[in-house]
Coordinates of C-alpha atoms in Angstrom, one line a residue:
X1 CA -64.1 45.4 -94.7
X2 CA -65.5 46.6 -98.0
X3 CA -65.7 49.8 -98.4
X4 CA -69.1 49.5 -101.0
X5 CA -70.8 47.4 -98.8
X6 CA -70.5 49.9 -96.1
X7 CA -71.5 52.7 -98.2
X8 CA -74.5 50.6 -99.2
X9 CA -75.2 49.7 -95.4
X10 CA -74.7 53.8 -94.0
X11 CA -77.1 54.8 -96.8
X12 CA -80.0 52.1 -95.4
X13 CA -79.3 52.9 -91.7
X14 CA -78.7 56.4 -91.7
X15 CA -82.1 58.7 -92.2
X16 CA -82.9 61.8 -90.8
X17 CA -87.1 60.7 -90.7
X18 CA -86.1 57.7 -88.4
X19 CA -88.0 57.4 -84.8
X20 CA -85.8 56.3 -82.4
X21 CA -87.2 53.3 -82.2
X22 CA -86.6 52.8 -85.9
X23 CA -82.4 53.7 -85.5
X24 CA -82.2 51.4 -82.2
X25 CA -84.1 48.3 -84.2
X26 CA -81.7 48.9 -87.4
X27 CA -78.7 49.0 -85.2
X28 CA -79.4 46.2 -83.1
X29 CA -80.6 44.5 -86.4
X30 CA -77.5 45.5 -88.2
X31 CA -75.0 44.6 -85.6
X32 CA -76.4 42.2 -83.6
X33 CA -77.3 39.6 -85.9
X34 CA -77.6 35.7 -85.2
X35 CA -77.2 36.5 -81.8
X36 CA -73.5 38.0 -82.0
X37 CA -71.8 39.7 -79.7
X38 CA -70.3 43.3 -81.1
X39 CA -67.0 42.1 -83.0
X40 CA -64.3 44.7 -84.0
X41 CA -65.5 45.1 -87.7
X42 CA -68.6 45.7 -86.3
X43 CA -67.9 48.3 -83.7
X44 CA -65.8 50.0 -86.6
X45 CA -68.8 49.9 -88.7
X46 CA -70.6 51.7 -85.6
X47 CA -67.7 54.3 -85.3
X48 CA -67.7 55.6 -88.9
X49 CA -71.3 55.6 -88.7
X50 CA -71.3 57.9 -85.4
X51 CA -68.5 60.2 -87.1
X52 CA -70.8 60.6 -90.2
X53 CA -73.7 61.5 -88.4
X54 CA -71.8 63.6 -86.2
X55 CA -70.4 65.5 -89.4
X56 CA -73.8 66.0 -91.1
X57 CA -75.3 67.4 -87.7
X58 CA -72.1 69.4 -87.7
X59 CA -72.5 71.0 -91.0
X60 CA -76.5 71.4 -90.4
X61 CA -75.3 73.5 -87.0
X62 CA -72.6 75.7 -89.5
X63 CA -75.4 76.1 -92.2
X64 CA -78.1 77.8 -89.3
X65 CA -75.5 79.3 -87.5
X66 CA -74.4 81.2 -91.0
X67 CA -77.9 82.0 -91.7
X68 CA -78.3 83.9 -88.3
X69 CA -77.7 87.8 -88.9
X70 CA -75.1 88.5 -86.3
X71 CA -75.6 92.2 -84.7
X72 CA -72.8 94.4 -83.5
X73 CA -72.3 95.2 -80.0
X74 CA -73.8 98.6 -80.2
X75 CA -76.8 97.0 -81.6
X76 CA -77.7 94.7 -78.9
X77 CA -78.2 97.6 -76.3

């Protein structure tokens, strides 16, 4: 697997303004073409993409949660 193509690939497929619709058709597009089944390059192309998005909504999560003014204990009553 080449590690620029995949780059080149994450960076087409992976945008936050997607509809649903829009991420299932690029998928399905992306990994199902010519009427192939899922091969192991292709499911590892699916993994790294799933981790990635899974880190960015993992950082996004850290960034609100930071921006959250946490009260004391004595505050909340």
């Amino acid at each position: 697997m080449n590690a620029n193509t995949f780059s080149i690939e994450e960076r087409y497929i992976f945008d936050l303004s997607l509809t649903n619709d829009q991420v299932r058709y690029k998928l399905l597009y992306t990994f199902g073409k010519q009427g192939k089944l899922l091969n192991i390059q292709n499911l590892i192309k699916l993994y790294l993409m799933l981790i990635r998005i899974s880190q960015i909504l993992l950082l996004f999560f850290i960034k609100i949660m930071t921006m959250i003014p946490w009260r004391k204990s004595e505050e909340r009553d």
